[in-house]
Tab-separated table of C-alpha atoms (C1' of nucleotides) in Angstrom:
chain	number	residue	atom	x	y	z
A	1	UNK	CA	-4.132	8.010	-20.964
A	2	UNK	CA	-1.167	9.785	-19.409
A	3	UNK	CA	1.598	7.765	-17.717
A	4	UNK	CA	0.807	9.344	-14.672
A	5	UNK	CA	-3.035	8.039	-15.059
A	6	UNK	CA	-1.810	4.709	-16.497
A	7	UNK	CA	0.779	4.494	-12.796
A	8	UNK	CA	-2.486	5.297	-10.620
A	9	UNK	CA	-4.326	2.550	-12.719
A	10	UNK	CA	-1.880	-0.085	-12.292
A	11	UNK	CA	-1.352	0.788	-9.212
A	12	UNK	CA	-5.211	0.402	-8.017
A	13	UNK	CA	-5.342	-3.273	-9.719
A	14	UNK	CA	-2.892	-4.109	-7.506
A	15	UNK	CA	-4.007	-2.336	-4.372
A	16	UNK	CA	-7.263	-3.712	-4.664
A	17	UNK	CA	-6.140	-7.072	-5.457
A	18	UNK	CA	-3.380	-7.302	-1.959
A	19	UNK	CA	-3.307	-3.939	-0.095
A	20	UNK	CA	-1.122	-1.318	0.083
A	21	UNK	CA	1.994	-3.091	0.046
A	22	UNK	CA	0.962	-4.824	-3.064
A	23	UNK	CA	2.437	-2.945	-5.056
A	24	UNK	CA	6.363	-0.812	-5.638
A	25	UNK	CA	7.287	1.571	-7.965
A	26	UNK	CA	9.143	-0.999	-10.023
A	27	UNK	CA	6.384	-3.044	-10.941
A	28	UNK	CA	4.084	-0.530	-12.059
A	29	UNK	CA	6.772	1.239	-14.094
A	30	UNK	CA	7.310	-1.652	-16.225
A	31	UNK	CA	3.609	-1.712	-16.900
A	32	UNK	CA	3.194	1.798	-18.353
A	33	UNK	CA	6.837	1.105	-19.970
A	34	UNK	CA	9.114	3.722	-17.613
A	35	UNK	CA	11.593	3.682	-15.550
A	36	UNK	CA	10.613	3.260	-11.342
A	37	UNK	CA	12.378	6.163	-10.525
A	38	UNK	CA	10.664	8.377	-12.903
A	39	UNK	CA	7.807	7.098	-11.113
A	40	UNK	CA	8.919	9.955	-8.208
A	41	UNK	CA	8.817	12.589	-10.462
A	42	UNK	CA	4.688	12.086	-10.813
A	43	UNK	CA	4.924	11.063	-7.125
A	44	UNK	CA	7.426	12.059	-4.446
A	45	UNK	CA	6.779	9.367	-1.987
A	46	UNK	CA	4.993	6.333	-2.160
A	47	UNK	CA	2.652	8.026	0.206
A	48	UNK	CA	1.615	10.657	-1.849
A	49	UNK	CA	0.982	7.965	-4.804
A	50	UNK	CA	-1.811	6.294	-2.387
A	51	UNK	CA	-3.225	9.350	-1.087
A	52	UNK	CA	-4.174	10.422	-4.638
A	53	UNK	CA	-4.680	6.956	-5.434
A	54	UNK	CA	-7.536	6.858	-2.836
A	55	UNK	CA	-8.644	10.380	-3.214
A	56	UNK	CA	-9.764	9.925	-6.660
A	57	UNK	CA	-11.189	6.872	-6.363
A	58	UNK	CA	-13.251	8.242	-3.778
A	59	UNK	CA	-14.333	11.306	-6.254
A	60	UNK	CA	-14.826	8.627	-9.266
A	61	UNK	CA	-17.307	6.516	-6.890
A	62	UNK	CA	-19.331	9.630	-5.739
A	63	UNK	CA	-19.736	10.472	-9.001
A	64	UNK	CA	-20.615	7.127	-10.315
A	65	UNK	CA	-23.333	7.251	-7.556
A	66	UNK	CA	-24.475	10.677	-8.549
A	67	UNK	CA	-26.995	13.030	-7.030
A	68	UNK	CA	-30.256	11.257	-4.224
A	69	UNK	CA	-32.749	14.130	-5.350
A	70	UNK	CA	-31.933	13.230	-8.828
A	71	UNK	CA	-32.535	9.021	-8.751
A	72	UNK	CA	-35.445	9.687	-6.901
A	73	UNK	CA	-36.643	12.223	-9.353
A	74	UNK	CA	-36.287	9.143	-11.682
A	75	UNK	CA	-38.331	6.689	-9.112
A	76	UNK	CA	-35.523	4.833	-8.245
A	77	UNK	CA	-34.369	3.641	-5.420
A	78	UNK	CA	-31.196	4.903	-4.295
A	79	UNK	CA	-29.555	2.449	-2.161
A	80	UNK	CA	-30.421	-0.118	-4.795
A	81	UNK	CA	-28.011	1.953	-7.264
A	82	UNK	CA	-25.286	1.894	-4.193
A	83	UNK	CA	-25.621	-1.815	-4.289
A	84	UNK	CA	-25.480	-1.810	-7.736
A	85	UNK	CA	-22.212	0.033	-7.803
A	86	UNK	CA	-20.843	-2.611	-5.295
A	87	UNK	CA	-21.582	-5.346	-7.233
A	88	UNK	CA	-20.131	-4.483	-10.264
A	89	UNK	CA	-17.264	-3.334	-8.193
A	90	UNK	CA	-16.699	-6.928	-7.587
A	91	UNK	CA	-18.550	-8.385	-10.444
A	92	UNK	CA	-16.878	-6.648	-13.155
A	93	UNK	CA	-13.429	-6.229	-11.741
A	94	UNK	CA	-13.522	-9.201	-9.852
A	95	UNK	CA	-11.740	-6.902	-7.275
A	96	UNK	CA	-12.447	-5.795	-3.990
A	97	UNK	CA	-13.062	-2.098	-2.653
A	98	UNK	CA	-9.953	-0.330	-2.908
A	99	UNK	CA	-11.035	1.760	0.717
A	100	UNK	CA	-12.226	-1.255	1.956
A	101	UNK	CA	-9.095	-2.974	1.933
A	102	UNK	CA	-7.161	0.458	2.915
A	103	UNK	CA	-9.294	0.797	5.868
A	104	UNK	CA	-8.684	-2.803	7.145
A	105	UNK	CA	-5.033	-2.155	6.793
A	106	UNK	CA	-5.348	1.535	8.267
A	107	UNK	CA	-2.772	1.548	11.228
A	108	UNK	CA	-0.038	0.114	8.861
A	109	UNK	CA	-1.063	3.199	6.134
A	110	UNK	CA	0.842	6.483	5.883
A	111	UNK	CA	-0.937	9.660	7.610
A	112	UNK	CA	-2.077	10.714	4.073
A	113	UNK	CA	-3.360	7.723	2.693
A	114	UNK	CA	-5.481	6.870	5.894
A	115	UNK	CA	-7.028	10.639	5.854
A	116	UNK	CA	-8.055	9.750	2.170
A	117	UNK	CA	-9.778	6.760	3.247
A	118	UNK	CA	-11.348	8.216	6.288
A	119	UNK	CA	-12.731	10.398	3.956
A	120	UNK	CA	-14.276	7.725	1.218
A	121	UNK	CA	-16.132	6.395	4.458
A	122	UNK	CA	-17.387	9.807	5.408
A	123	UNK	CA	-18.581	10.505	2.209
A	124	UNK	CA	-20.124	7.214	1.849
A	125	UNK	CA	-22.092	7.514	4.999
A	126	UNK	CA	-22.979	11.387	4.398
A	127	UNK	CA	-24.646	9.748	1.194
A	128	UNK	CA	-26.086	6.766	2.289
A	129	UNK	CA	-27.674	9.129	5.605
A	130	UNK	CA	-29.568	11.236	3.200
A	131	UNK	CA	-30.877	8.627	0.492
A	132	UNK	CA	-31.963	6.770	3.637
A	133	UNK	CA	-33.537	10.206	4.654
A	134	UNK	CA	-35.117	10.215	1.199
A	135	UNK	CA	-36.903	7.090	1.412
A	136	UNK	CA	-38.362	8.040	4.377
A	137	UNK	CA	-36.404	5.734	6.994
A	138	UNK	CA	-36.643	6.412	10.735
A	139	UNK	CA	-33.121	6.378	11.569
A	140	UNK	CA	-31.004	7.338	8.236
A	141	UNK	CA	-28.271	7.694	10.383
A	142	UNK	CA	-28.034	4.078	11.596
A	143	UNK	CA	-29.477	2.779	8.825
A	144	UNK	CA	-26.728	4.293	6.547
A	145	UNK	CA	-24.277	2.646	9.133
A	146	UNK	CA	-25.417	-1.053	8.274
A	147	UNK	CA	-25.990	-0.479	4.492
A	148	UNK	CA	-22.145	-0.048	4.196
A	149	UNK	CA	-20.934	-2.440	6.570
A	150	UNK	CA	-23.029	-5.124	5.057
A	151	UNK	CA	-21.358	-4.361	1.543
A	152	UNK	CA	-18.300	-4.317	2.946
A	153	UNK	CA	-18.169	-7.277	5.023
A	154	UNK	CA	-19.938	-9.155	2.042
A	155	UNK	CA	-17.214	-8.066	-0.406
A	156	UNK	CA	-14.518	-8.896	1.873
A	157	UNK	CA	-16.636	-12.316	2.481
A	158	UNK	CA	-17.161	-13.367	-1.139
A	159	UNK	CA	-13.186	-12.785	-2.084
A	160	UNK	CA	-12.401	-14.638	0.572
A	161	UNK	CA	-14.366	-17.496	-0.060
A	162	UNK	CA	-13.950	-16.708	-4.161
A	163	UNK	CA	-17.711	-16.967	-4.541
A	164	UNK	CA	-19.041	-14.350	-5.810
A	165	UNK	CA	-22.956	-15.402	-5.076
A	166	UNK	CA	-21.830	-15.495	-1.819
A	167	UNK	CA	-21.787	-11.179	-2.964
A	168	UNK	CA	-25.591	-11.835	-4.588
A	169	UNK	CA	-27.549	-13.773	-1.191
A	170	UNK	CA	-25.671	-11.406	1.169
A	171	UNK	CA	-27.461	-8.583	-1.148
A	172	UNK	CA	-30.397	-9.798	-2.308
B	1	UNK	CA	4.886	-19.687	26.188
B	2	UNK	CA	7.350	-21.186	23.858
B	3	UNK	CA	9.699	-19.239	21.002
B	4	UNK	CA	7.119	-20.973	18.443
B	5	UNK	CA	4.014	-19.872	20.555
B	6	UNK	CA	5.320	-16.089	20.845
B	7	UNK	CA	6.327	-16.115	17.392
B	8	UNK	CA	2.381	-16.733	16.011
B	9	UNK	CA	1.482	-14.218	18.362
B	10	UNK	CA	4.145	-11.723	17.302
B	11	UNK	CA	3.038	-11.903	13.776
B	12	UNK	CA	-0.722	-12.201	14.391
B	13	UNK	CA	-0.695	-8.890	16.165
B	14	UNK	CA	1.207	-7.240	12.779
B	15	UNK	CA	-1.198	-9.235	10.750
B	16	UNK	CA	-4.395	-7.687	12.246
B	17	UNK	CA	-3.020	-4.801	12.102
B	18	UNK	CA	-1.817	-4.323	8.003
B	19	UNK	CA	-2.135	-7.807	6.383
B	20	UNK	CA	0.076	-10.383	5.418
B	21	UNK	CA	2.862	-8.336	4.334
B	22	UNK	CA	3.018	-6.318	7.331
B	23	UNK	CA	5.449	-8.703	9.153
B	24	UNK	CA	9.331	-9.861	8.730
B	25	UNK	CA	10.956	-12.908	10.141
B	26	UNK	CA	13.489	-10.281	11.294
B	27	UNK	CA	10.525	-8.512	13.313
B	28	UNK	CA	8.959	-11.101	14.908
B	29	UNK	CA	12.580	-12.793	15.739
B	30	UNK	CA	13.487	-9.999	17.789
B	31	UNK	CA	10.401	-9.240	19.266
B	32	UNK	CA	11.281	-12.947	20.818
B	33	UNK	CA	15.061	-12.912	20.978
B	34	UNK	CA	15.937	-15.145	18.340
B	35	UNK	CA	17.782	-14.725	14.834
B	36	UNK	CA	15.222	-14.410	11.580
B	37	UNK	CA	17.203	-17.906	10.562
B	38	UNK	CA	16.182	-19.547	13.903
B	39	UNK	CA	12.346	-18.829	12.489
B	40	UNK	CA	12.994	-21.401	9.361
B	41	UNK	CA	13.590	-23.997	11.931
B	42	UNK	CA	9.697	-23.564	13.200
B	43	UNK	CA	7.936	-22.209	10.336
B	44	UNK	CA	9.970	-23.583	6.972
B	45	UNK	CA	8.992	-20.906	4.902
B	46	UNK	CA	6.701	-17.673	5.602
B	47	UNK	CA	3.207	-19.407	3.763
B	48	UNK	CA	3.530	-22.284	6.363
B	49	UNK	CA	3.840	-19.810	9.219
B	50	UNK	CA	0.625	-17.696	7.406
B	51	UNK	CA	-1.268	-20.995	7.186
B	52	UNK	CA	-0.510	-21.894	11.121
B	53	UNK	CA	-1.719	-18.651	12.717
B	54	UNK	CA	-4.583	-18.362	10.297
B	55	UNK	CA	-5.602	-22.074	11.002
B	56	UNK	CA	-4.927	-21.379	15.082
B	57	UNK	CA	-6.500	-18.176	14.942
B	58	UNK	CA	-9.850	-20.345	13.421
B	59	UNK	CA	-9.334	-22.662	16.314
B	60	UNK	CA	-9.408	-20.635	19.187
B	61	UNK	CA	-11.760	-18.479	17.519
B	62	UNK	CA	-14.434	-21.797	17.498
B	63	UNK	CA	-13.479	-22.477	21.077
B	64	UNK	CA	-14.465	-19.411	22.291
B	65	UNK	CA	-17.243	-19.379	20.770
B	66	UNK	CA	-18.587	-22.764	22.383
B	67	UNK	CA	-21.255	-24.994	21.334
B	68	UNK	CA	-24.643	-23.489	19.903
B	69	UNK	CA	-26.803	-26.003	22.101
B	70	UNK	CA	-25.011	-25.291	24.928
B	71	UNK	CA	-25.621	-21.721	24.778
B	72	UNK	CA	-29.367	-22.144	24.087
B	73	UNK	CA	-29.574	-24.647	27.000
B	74	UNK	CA	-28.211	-21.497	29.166
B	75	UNK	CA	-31.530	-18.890	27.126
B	76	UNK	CA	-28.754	-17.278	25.672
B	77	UNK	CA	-28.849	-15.944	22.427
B	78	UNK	CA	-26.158	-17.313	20.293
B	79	UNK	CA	-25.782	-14.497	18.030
B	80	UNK	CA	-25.278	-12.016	20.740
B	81	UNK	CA	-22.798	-14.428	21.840
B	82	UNK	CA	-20.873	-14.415	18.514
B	83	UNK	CA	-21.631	-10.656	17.846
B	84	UNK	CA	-19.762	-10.218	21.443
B	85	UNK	CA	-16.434	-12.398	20.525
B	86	UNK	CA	-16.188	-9.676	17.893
B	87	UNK	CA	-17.019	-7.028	19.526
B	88	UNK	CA	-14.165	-7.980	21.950
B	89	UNK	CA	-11.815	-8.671	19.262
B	90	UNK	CA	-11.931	-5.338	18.137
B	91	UNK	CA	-12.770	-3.501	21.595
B	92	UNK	CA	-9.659	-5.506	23.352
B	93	UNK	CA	-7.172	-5.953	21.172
B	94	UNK	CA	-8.289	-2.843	18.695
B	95	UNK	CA	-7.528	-4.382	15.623
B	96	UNK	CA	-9.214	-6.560	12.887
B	97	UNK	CA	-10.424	-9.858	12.521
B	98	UNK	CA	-7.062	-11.520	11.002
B	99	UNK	CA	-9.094	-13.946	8.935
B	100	UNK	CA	-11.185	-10.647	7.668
B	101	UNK	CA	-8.237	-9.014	6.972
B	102	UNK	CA	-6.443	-11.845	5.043
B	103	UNK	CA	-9.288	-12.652	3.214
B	104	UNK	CA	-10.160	-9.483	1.735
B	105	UNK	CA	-6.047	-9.326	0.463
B	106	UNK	CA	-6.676	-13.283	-0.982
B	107	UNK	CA	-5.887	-13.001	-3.972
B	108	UNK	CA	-2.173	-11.717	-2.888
B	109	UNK	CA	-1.853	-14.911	-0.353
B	110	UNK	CA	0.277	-17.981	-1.039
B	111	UNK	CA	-2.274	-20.848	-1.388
B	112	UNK	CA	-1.966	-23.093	2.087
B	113	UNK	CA	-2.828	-19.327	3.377
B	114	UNK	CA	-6.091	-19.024	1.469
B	115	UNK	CA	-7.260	-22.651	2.388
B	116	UNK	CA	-7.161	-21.224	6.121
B	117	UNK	CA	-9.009	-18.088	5.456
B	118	UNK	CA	-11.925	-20.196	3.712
B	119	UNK	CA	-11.798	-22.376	6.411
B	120	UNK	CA	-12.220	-19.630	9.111
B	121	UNK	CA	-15.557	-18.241	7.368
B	122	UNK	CA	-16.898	-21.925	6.015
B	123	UNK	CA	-16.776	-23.119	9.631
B	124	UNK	CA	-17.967	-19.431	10.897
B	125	UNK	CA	-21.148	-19.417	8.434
B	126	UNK	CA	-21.371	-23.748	9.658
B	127	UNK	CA	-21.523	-22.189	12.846
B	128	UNK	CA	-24.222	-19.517	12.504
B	129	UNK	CA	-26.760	-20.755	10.638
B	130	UNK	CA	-26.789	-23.403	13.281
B	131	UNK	CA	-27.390	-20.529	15.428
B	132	UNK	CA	-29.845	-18.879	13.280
B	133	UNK	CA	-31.461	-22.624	12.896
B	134	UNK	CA	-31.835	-23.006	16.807
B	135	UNK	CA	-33.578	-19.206	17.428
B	136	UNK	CA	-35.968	-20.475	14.440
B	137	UNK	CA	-34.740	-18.276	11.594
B	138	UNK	CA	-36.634	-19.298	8.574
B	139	UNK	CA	-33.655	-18.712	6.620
B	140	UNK	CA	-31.182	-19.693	9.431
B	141	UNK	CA	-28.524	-19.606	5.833
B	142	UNK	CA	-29.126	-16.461	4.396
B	143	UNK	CA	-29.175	-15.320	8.183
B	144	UNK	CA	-25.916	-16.479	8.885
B	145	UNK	CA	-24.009	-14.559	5.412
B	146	UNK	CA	-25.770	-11.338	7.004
B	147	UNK	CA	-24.535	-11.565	10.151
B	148	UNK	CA	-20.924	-11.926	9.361
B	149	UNK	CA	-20.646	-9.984	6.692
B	150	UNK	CA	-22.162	-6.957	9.147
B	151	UNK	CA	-19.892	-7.796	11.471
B	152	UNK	CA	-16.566	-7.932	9.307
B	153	UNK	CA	-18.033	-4.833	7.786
B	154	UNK	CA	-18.377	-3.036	10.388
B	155	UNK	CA	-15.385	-4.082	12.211
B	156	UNK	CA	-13.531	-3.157	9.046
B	157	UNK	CA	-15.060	0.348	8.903
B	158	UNK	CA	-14.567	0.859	12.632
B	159	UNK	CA	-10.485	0.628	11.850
B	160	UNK	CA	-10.934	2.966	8.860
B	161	UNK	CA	-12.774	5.739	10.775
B	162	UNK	CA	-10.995	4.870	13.884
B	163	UNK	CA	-13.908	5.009	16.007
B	164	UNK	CA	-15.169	2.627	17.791
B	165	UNK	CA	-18.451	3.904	18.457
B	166	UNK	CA	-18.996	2.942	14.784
B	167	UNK	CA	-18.999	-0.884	15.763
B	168	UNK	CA	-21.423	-0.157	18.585
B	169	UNK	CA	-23.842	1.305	16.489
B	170	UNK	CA	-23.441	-1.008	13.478
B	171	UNK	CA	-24.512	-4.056	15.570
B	172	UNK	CA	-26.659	-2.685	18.509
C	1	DT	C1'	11.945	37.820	-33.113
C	2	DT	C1'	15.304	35.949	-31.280
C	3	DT	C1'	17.071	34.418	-26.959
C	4	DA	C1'	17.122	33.046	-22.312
C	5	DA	C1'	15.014	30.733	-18.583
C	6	DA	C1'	11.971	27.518	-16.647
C	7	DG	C1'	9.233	23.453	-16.718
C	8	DT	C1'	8.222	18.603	-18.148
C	9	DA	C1'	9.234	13.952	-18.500
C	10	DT	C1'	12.286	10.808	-18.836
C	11	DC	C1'	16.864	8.369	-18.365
C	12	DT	C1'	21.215	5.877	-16.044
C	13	DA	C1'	23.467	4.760	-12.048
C	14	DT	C1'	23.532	4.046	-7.445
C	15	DC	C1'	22.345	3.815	-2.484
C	16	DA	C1'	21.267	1.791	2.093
C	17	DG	C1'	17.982	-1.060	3.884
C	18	DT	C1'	15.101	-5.117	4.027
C	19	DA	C1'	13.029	-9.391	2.213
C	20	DG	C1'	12.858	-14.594	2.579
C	21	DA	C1'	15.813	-18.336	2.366
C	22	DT	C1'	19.901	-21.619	2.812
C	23	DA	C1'	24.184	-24.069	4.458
C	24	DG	C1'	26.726	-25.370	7.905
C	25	DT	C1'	27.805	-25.020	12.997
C	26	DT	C1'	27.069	-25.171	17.989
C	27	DA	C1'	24.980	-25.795	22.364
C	28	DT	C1'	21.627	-28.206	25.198
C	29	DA	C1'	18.784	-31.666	26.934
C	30	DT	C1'	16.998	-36.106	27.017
D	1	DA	C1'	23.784	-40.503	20.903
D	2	DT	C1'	20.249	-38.293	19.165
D	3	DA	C1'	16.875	-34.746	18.503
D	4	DT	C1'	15.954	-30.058	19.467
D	5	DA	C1'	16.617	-25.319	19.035
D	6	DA	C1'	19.293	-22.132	18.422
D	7	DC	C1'	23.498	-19.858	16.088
D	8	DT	C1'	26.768	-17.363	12.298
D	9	DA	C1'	27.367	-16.142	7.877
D	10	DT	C1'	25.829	-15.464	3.554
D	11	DC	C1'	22.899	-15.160	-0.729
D	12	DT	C1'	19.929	-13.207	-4.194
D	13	DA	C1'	16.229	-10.317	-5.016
D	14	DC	C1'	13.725	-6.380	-4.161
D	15	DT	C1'	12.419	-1.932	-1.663
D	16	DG	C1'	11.842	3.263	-1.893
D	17	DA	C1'	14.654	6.930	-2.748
D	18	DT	C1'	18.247	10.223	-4.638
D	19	DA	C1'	21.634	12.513	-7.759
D	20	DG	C1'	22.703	14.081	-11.942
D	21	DA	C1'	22.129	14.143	-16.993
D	22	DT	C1'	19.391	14.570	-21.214
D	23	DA	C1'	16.002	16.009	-24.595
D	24	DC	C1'	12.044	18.540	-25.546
D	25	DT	C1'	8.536	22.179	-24.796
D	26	DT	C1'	6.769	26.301	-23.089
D	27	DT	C1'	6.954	30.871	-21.300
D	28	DA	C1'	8.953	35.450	-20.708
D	29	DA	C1'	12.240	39.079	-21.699
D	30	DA	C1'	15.279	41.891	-24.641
DNA sequence: TTTAAAGTATCTATCAGTAGATAGTTATAT
DNA sequence: ATATAACTATCTACTGATAGATACTTTAAA
């Protein structure tokens, strides 16, 4: 792993754990063993650091999801492999949604970093619309609407309350 | 409204806004015409003054909400009830649910901090599946952890897209 | 094929600004 | 007189950012 990969990595822990803020350029240089203001030669600003932060995570979850035609090709369900992917989110990292917490804290995020998590949700409900439309649902549109939210508020919920079968009832 | 009263409400509105860390006791002391040392003398450190407006924020929050058997004395629903304190939290003010907020950064909040977030969503969940209970949900529980986490969901993905059409849609 | 230039990745040193917090002082009001 | 609510002054620690230097590698030109 590069230092610059190994910067965006401990950089997402910490996101993910507190928000934007959660993080400086100090901190995660000691991690990956530079100095912080080597950290601006991979990154001019801090901005540009969580705009790329969030735009690959975004690519790295839509590809984790992978293609609708495809999962139904294989009989499954897809919005049962979009819950699955949430709750390993928060299973296995025992973290919450890096967007998620980006997008509660939009109007204190740079320009950059908010149009890379506009664009997660976008993605997310383009998605969500057409495995909906897939599995035959009336409105995929709406329907695609409160699949998210409900993931997202029961995320948000379950670290909250640090229970994560709060994550499982919400879901099941 | 005193220096202490304007204080909370200086730093709620920052705190719905961008989270814990998105407020100074410089900011809020000038936004009130004191000094940042003239905060100490209210709030002795910054976790106390987290813990207050998070524990406030519960209370009025509860308040406005009113009793459950009042509201089905009146054949109101009290889920449309709750669903519209949110929906005017977010339509009003335009910004988050500070509770939602907080407790999706937890695990970056001093303790006394995190004891107020739980209690905002333990008495929140108390409070719906009372709801759920008195409209004769058959799972007024399971009920009640959908119908927050929808609505801090959505709420939070309503900031993230700024739109709030979103919210509309997500709980119509 | 050697040489020159450019690019990569880091360093040290430093900056102005801000953070929360403390000690000790002063004014005001009961 | 005492408690309240502010003040001034100061501290240490940390923030993102910049300047300038160094070593190494790669590319391009003579």
């Amino acid at each position: 792993m590069s230092k610059k990969e190994a910067l965006l990595k401990a950089a997402e822990d910490k996101v993910r754990l507190g928000g934007y803020n959660n993080f400086s350029f100090r901190e995660i240089a000691n991690e990956v063993g530079i100095k912080s203001a080597s950290v601006h030669y991979h990154f001019p600003t801090k901005a540009d650091l969580g705009a790329e932060l969030a735009h690959q995570y975004t690519n790295a979850f839509l590809n984790a999801l992978g293609d609708v035609d495809e999962i139904k090709a294989n009989n499954e369900n897809p919005i049962d492999v979009y819950t699955q992917l949430f709750r390993n989110a928060l299973l296995t990292d025992n973290k919450m949604c890096l967007c998620g917490l980006l997008g509660a804290q939009n109007e204190s995020l740079p320009d950059k970093v908010r149009l890379e998590v506009k664009r997660f949700f976008d993605l997310n409900l383009a998605w969500l619309e057409q495995a909906h439309s897939a599995n035959g649902e009336s409105e995929p549109s709406h329907a695609a609407i409160l699949t998210v939210s409900l993931l997202e508020g029961a995320m948000m919920i379950s670290k909250a309350l640090n229970d994560h079968s709060y994550f499982k009832l919400a879901t099941k």
